[in-house]
XYZ file of C-alpha atoms in Angstrom:
556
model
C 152.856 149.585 11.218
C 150.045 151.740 8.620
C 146.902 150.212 8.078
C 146.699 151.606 4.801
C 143.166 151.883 2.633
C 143.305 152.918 -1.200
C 140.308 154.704 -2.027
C 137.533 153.882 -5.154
C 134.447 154.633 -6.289
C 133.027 151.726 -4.127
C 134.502 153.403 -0.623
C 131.543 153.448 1.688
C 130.953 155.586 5.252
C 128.247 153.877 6.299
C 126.274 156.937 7.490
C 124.226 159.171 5.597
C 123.904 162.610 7.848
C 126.248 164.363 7.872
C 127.877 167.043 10.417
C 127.398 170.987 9.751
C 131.115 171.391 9.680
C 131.451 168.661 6.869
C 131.129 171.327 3.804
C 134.014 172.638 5.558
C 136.597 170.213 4.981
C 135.209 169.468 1.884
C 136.091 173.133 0.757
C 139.827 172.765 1.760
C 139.691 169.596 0.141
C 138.590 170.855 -3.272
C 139.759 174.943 -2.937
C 142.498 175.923 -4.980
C 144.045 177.765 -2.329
C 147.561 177.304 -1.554
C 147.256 178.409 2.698
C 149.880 175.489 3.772
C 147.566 173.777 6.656
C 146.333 171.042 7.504
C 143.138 169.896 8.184
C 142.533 168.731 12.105
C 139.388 166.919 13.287
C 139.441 167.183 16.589
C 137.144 165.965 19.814
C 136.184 163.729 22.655
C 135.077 159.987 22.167
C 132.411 159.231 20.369
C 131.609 162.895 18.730
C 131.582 161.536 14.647
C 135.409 162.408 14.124
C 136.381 158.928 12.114
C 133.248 158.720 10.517
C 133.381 162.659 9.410
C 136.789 161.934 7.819
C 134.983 158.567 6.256
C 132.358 160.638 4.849
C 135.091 163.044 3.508
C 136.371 160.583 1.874
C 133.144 158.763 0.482
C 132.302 162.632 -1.510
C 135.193 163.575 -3.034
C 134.503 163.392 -6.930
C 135.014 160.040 -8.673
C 137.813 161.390 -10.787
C 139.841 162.206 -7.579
C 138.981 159.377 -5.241
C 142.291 156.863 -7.108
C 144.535 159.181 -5.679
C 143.259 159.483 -1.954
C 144.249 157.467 0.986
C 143.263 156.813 4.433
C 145.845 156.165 6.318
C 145.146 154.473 9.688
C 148.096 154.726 12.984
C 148.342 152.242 15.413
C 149.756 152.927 19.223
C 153.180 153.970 18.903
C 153.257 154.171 15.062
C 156.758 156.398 13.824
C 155.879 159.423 12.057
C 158.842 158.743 10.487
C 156.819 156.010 8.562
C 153.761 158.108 7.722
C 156.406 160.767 6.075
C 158.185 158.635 4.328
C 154.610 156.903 2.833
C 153.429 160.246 2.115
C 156.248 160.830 0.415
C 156.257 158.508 -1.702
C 152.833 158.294 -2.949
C 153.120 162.058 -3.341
C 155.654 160.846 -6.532
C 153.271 158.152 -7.357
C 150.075 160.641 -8.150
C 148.302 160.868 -4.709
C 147.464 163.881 -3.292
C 144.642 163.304 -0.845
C 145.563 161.837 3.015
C 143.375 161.263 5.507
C 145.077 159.420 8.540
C 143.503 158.647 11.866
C 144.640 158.267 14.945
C 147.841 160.343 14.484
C 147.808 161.575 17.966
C 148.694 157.336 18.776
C 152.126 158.613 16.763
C 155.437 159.076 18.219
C 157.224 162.235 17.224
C 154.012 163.744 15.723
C 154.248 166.785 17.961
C 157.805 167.820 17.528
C 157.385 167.004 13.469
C 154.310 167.493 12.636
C 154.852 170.576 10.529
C 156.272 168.337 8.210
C 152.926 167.810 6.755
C 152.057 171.281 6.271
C 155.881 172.922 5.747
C 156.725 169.968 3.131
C 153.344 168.185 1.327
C 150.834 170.786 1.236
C 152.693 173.739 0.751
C 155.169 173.118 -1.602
C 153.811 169.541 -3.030
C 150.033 170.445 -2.974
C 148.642 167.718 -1.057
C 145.975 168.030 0.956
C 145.782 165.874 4.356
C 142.870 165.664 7.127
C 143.948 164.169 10.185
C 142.029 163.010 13.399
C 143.372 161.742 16.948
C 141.880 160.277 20.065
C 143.994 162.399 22.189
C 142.433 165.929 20.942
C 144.771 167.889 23.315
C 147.447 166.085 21.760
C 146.414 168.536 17.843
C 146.304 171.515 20.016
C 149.653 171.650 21.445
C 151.670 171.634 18.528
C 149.303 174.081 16.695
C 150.934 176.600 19.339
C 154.405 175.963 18.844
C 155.858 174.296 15.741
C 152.937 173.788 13.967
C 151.513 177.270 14.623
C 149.186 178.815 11.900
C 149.493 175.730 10.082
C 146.633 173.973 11.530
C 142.498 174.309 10.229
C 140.768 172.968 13.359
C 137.418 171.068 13.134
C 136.078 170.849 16.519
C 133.638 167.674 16.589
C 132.963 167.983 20.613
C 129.894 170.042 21.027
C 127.084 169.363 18.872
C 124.239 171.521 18.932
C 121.044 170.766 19.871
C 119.142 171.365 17.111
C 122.340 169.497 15.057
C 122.134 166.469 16.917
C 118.244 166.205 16.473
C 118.422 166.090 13.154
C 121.245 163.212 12.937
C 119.689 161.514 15.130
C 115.893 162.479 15.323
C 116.315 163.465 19.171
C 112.927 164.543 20.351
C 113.706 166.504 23.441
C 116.340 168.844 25.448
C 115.575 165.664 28.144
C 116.705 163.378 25.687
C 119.183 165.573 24.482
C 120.894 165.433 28.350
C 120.297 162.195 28.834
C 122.107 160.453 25.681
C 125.077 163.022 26.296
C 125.156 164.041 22.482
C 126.543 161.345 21.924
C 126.875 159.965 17.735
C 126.417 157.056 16.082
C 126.238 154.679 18.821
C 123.279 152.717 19.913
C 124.517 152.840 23.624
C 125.600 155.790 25.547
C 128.474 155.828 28.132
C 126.170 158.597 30.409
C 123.726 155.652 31.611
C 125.984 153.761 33.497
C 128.068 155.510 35.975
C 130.904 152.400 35.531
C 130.631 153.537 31.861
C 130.913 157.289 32.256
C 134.151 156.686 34.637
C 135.460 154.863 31.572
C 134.422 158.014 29.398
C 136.140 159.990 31.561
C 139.156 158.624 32.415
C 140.036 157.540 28.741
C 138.492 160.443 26.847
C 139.497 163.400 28.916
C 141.606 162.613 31.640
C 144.434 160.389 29.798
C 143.637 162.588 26.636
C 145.311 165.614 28.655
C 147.915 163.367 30.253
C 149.024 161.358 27.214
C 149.023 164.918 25.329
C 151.656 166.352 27.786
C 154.044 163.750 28.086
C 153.638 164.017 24.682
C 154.781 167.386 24.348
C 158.082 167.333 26.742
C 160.445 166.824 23.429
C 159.007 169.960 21.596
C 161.610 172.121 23.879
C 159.346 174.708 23.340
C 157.257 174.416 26.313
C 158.326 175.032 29.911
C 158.996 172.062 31.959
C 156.403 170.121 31.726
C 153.471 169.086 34.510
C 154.417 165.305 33.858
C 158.129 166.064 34.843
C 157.040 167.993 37.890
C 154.086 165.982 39.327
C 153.248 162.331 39.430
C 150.551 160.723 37.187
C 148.572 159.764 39.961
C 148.664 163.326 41.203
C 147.625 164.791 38.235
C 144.835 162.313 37.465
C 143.129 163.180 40.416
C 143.682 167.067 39.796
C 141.403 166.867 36.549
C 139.359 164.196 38.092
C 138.266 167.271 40.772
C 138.032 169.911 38.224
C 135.433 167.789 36.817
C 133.597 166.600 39.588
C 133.448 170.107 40.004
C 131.622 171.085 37.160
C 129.247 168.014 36.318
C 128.696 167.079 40.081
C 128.124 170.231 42.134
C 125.279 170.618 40.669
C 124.033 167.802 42.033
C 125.070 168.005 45.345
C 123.851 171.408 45.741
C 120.329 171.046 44.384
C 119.899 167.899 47.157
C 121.480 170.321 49.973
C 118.888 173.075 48.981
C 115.952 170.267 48.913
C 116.655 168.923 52.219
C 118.469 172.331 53.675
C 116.061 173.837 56.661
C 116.589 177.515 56.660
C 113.449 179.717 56.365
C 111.636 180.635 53.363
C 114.062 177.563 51.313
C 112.534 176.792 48.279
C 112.719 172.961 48.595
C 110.196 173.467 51.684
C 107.859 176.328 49.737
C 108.044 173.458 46.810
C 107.082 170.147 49.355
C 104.350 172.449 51.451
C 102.668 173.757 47.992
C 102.640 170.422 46.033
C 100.027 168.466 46.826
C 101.669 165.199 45.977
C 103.469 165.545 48.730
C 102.232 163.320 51.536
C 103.095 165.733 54.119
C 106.719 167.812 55.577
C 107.515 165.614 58.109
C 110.551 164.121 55.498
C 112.425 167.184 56.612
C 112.727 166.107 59.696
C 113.361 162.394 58.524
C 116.442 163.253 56.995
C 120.361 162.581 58.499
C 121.123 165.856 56.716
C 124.918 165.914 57.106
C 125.109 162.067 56.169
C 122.925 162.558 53.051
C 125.139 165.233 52.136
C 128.186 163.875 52.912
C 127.353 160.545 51.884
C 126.711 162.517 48.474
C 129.887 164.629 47.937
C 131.511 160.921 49.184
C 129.793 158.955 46.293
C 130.425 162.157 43.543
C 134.271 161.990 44.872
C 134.286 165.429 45.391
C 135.686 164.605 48.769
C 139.045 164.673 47.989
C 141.764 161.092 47.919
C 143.210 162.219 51.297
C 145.732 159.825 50.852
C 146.817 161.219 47.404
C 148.810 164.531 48.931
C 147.774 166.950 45.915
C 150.606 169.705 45.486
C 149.914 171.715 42.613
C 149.998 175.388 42.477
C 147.562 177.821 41.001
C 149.351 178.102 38.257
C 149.247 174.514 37.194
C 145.995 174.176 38.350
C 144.980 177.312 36.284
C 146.796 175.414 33.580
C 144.690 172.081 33.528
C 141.767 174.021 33.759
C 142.811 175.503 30.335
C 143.252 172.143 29.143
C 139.910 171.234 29.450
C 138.436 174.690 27.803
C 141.027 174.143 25.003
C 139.688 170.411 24.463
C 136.019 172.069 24.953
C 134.742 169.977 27.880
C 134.517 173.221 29.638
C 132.517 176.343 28.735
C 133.149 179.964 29.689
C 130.794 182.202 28.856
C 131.295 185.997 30.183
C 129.190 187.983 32.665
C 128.490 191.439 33.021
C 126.304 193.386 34.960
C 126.259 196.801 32.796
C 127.052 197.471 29.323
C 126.626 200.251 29.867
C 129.062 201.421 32.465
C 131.254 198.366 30.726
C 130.944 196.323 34.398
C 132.686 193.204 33.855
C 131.084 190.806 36.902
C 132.428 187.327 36.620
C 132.003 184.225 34.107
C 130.505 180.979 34.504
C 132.167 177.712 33.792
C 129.449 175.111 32.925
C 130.301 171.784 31.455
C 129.648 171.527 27.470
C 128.850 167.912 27.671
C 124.970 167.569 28.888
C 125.684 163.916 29.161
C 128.157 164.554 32.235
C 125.803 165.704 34.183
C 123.093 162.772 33.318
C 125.563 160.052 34.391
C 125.536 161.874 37.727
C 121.997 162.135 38.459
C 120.885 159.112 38.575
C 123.947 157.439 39.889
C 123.699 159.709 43.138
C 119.673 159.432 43.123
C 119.918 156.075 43.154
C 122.570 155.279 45.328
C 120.791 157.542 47.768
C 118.237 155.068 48.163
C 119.868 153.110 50.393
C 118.673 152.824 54.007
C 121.463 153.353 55.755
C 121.325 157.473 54.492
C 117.938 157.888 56.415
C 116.138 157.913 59.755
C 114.395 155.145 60.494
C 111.030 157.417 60.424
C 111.350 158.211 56.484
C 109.234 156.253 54.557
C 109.540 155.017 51.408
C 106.691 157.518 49.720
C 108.918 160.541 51.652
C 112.202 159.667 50.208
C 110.693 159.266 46.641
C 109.587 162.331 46.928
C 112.465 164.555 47.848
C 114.489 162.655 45.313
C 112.122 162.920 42.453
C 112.168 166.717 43.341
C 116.003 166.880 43.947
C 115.460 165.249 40.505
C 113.743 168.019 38.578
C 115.615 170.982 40.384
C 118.649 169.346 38.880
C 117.332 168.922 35.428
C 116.094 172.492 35.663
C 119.433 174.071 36.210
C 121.018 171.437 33.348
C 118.343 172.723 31.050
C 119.643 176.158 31.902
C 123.257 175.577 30.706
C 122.586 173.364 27.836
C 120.214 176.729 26.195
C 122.593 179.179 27.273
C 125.377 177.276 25.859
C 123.685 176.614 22.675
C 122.478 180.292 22.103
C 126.115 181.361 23.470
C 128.148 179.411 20.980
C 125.497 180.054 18.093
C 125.357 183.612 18.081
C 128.562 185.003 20.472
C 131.890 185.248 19.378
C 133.607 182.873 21.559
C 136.784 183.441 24.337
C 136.193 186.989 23.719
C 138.797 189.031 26.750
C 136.585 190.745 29.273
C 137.863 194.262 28.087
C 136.473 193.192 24.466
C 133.308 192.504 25.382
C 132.118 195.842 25.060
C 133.129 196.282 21.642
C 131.137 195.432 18.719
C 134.545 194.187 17.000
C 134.272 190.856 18.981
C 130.472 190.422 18.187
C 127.719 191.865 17.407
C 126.030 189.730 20.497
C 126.288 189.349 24.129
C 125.080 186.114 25.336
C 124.761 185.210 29.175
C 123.121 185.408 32.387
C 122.216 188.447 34.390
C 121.637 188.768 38.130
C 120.825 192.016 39.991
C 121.191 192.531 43.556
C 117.745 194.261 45.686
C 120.228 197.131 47.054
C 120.435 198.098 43.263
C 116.563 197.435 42.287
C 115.310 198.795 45.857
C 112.873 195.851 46.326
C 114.471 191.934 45.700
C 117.254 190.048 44.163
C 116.119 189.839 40.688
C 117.962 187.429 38.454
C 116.889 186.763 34.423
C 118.129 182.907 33.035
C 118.892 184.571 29.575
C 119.766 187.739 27.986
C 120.219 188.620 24.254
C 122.291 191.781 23.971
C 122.143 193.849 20.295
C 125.141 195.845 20.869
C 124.386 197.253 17.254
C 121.067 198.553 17.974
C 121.106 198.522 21.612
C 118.057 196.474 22.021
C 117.678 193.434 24.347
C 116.013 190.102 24.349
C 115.113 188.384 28.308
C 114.308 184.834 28.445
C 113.181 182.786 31.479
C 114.247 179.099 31.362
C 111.907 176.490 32.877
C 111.918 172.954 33.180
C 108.057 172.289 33.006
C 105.603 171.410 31.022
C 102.903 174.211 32.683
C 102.086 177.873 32.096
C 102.635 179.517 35.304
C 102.106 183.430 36.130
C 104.996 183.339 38.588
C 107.768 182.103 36.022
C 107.607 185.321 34.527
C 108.106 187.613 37.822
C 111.680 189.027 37.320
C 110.698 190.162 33.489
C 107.979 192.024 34.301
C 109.322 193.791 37.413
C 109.196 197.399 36.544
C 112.525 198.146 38.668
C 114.191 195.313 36.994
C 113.324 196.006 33.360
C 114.067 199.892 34.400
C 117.620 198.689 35.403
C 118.380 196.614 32.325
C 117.101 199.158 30.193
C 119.513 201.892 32.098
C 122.211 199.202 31.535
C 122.036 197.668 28.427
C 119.261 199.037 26.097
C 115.777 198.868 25.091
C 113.767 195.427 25.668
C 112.422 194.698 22.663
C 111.263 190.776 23.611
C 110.533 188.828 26.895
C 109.469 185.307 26.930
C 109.363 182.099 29.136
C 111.256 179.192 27.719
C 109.438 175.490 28.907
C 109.041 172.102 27.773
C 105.527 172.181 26.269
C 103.874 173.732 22.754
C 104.120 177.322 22.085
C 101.700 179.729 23.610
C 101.645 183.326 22.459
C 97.840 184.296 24.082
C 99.558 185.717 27.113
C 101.476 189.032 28.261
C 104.570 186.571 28.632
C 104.906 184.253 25.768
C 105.756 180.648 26.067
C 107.816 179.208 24.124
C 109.143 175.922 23.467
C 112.692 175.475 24.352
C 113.060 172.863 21.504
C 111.221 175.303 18.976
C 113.847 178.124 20.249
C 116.918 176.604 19.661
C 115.686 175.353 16.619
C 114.967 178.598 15.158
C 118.242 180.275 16.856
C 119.887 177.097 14.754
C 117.862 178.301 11.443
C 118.477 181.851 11.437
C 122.963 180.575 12.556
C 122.976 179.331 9.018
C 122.261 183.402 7.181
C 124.812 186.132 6.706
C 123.400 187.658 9.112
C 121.932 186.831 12.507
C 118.613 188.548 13.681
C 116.801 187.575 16.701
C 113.909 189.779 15.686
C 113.830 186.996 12.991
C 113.832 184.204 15.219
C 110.909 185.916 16.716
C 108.557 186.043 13.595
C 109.308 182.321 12.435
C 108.575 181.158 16.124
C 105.246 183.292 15.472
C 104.737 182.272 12.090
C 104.706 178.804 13.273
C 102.745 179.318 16.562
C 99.967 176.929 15.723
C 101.340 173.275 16.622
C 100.688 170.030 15.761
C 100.344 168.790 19.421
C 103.269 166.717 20.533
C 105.314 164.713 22.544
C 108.248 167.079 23.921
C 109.523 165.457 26.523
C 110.790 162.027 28.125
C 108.494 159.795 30.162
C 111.259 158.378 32.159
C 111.922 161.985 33.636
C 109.069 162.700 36.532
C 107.948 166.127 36.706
């Protein structure tokens, strides 16, 4: 049965800000071009989709708005029944359909192309559709419905974007809400809540979508007809415990970890809040650890036989790039000699990662993962450091995946990165090995690549709130800034990124992480993108108004 809404001048969103990519519907709403597509806004849970459409809706010009509809499916809706409506009101003067929650539909992706091959095309409608299950709009825009589809991805939202819908103050608070719109709760507090998230907006999203797409006949057979639910449930459930929970379990093994020279220890011994080092030797190491991976389920349901190949494997793992809860970003090591190294995978939600935190911090509080020796000041320590390493290397990702997506051309092949025909910018991490500098590994958080004018940008990422000499070591190493000007081309900037008010009276400059995406979000929105721009506003605008830039509930 349609829940069916006719549209007048007195149609209401409720919300005033709007996202960037909402001029974009509205100009295949109103262009007179005749491109037979639809309209798709797709994402996860909670990323503005429904409310975009509403907002849609709520602007189109009065004179229009009596012959729109929103259109809204319930679970297990016919298509047959949205045609036929469409149809219909087509002969009765409508021409604007907005219908949610297609993807609950059955049919949709074997006749989908209905809507494109039969209304807009040849009866000039023009139809925005959204669906919970955003996997579930992908697959059909590769087989019947290909080139017919104008995706709107609603996932990812920007730093600098979501701070100005919802006046987020911080890159902390940024992580910690999970980007998350218009909700005055956030599923990435609660770890109860984020399993929810998880399991209903990503893991039955890709499973619903597939079983979804076995009448199509135009895929091969697929995973649901070769695997069992249960099976591949707890296949994606590893992929991402992979990506949002490693990181977590690593940064606690290299706090508590005893080799020489470790940084957890240098950290503890040169901190003089910390009472003193015998917590290292407080510690039941392998139970910590494994009590960790245990309570992150990275340990895997040995009583769930898993028994998919690489290829399927390889397979879900595209699932979860194509619904953009994954990030790939590209590595190389020369442009130069066009040295493709690797790529790193990093999750695109921040809020993943939050949920995991402080579940694991705080379950780790428990007694029974300690010797009886530790005391209570000891463990609070190594946590709230185990704490900040983590946020440090979250803080990482979420820049380079904002700068990435701003400015890079995105799943770019690794033989195209070296062309200026997929980009004018190359966007990643670099890290150089001491037998090719001569003295020490040398590693630099961000690099800025001008393929057009061979000139590069190095940033150092820090999570702090101080100005310290030794977070700029690896940018002004003369071997290393010898190498990457060998390699890539001349280094035309170098700055620390931190969490505190810009400083440009140093050889370094810091810079405010906030005030650098910011301005990378500024200079996104003209023709053309110049980071020697960014530069001068961030200079322009170096005297501050001191203020509050990060969270209180995060220690340092």
């Amino acid at each position: 049965m349609l829940e069916i809404t006719k549209i007048d001048n007195t149609f209401k969103s409720g919300y005033k800000n709007k996202r960037d990519c909402f001029d974009l519907i509205m100009d295949y709403l109103l262009s007179d071009n005749k491109e037979s597509k639809v309209c798709a806004i797709f994402g996860l849970r909670r990323t503005g989709k429904t409310v975009l459409m509403k907002q849609c809706i709520e602007n189109l010009p009065e004179n229009v708005k009596n012959t729109a509809e929103l259109i809204t499916c319930n679970i297990n809706t016919d298509f047959y029944e949205i045609a036929n409506h469409i149809n219909e009101q087509i002969d009765n003067g409508y021409k604007y359909f907005f219908i949610d929650e297609i993807t609950y539909s059955k049919n949709f992706q074997e006749l989908g192309e209905i809507l494109s091959d039969q209304f807009v095309s040849i009866k000039d409608a023009r139809i925005v559709i959204t669906g919970t299950d955003s996997l579930g709009l992908i697959l059909p825009a590769a087989t019947n419905m290909y080139d017919r589809v104008m995706f709107v991805n609603t996932t990812y939202t920007p730093f600098s974007e979501y701070s100005r819908l919802v006046n987020c103050n911080s890159i902390d608070e940024y992580i910690k809400k999970g980007a998350v719109l218009n909700y005055d709760t956030t599923p990435f507090i609660e770890y109860k809540n984020y399993e929810e998230y998880v399991r209903t907006a990503i893991v039955s999203n890709i499973i619903n979508s597939i079983k979804k797409s076995e009448g199509t006949r135009k895929y091969p057979a697929a995973l649901t007809e070769l695997y069992r639910q249960e099976e591949l449930e707890n296949a994606i459930q590893r992929m991402i415990n992979k990506y949002s929970q490693e990181i977590t379990l690593n940064s606690l093994r290299e706090q508590i970890s005893i080799p020489p020279l470790n940084a957890s220890v240098k950290l503890i011994a040169n901190d003089s809040s910390s009472p003193d080092l015998s917590i290292l030797k407080n510690i039941d190491i392998e139970k910590v650890c494994n009590k960790a991976a245990e309570l992150l389920g990275i340990i895997q349901n040995k009583e769930l036989k898993i028994t998919l190949t690489k290829e399927h494997e390889t397979q879900l793992k595209d699932f979860l790039k194509e619904i953009d809860v994954v990030t790939e970003i590209p590595v190389i090591s020369s442009y130069e000699d066009k040295n493709f190294t690797n790529s790193i995978e990093m999750f695109s939600h921040p809020g993943m990662y939050h949920a995991n935190i402080h579940y694991l911090l705080n379950e780790l509080k428990n007694n029974d993962n300690w010797l009886p020796e530790a005391t209570t000041e000891q463990k609070k320590n190594l946590l709230a450091k185990t704490e900040n390493w983590i946020l440090g290397t979250i803080t990482e990702n979420c820049i380079i995946n904002d700068v990435y997506r701003c400015i890079s051309r995105k799943n770019v092949q690794k033989d195209d990165i070296f062309s200026e025909n997929t980009g004018r910018w190359y966007v990643s991490k670099l890290r150089v090995s001491k037998k090719i500098t001569g003295d020490y590994d040398h590693e630099v958080d961000l690099i800025i690549f001008d393929k057009k004018y061979k000139e590069t940008f190095l940033f150092e990422i820090k999570h702090s709130i101080e100005n310290v000499p030794q977070q700029s070591k690896h940018i002004e190493n003369e071997n290393f800034i010898k190498y990457i000007e060998d390699n890539f081309g001349k280094i035309k900037y170098c700055a620390v990124l931190y969490n505190n008010n810009n400083d440009f009276s140093t050889k370094i400059p810091r810079i405010s992480s906030k005030s650098f995406l910011n301005a990378i979000y500024k200079q996104k929105k003209l023709n053309e993108f110049s980071m020697n721009k960014v530069i001068e506003d961030l200079k322009e605008n170096k005297i501050q108004k001191k203020s509050k830039s990060y969270d209180d509930d995060w220690e340092r």
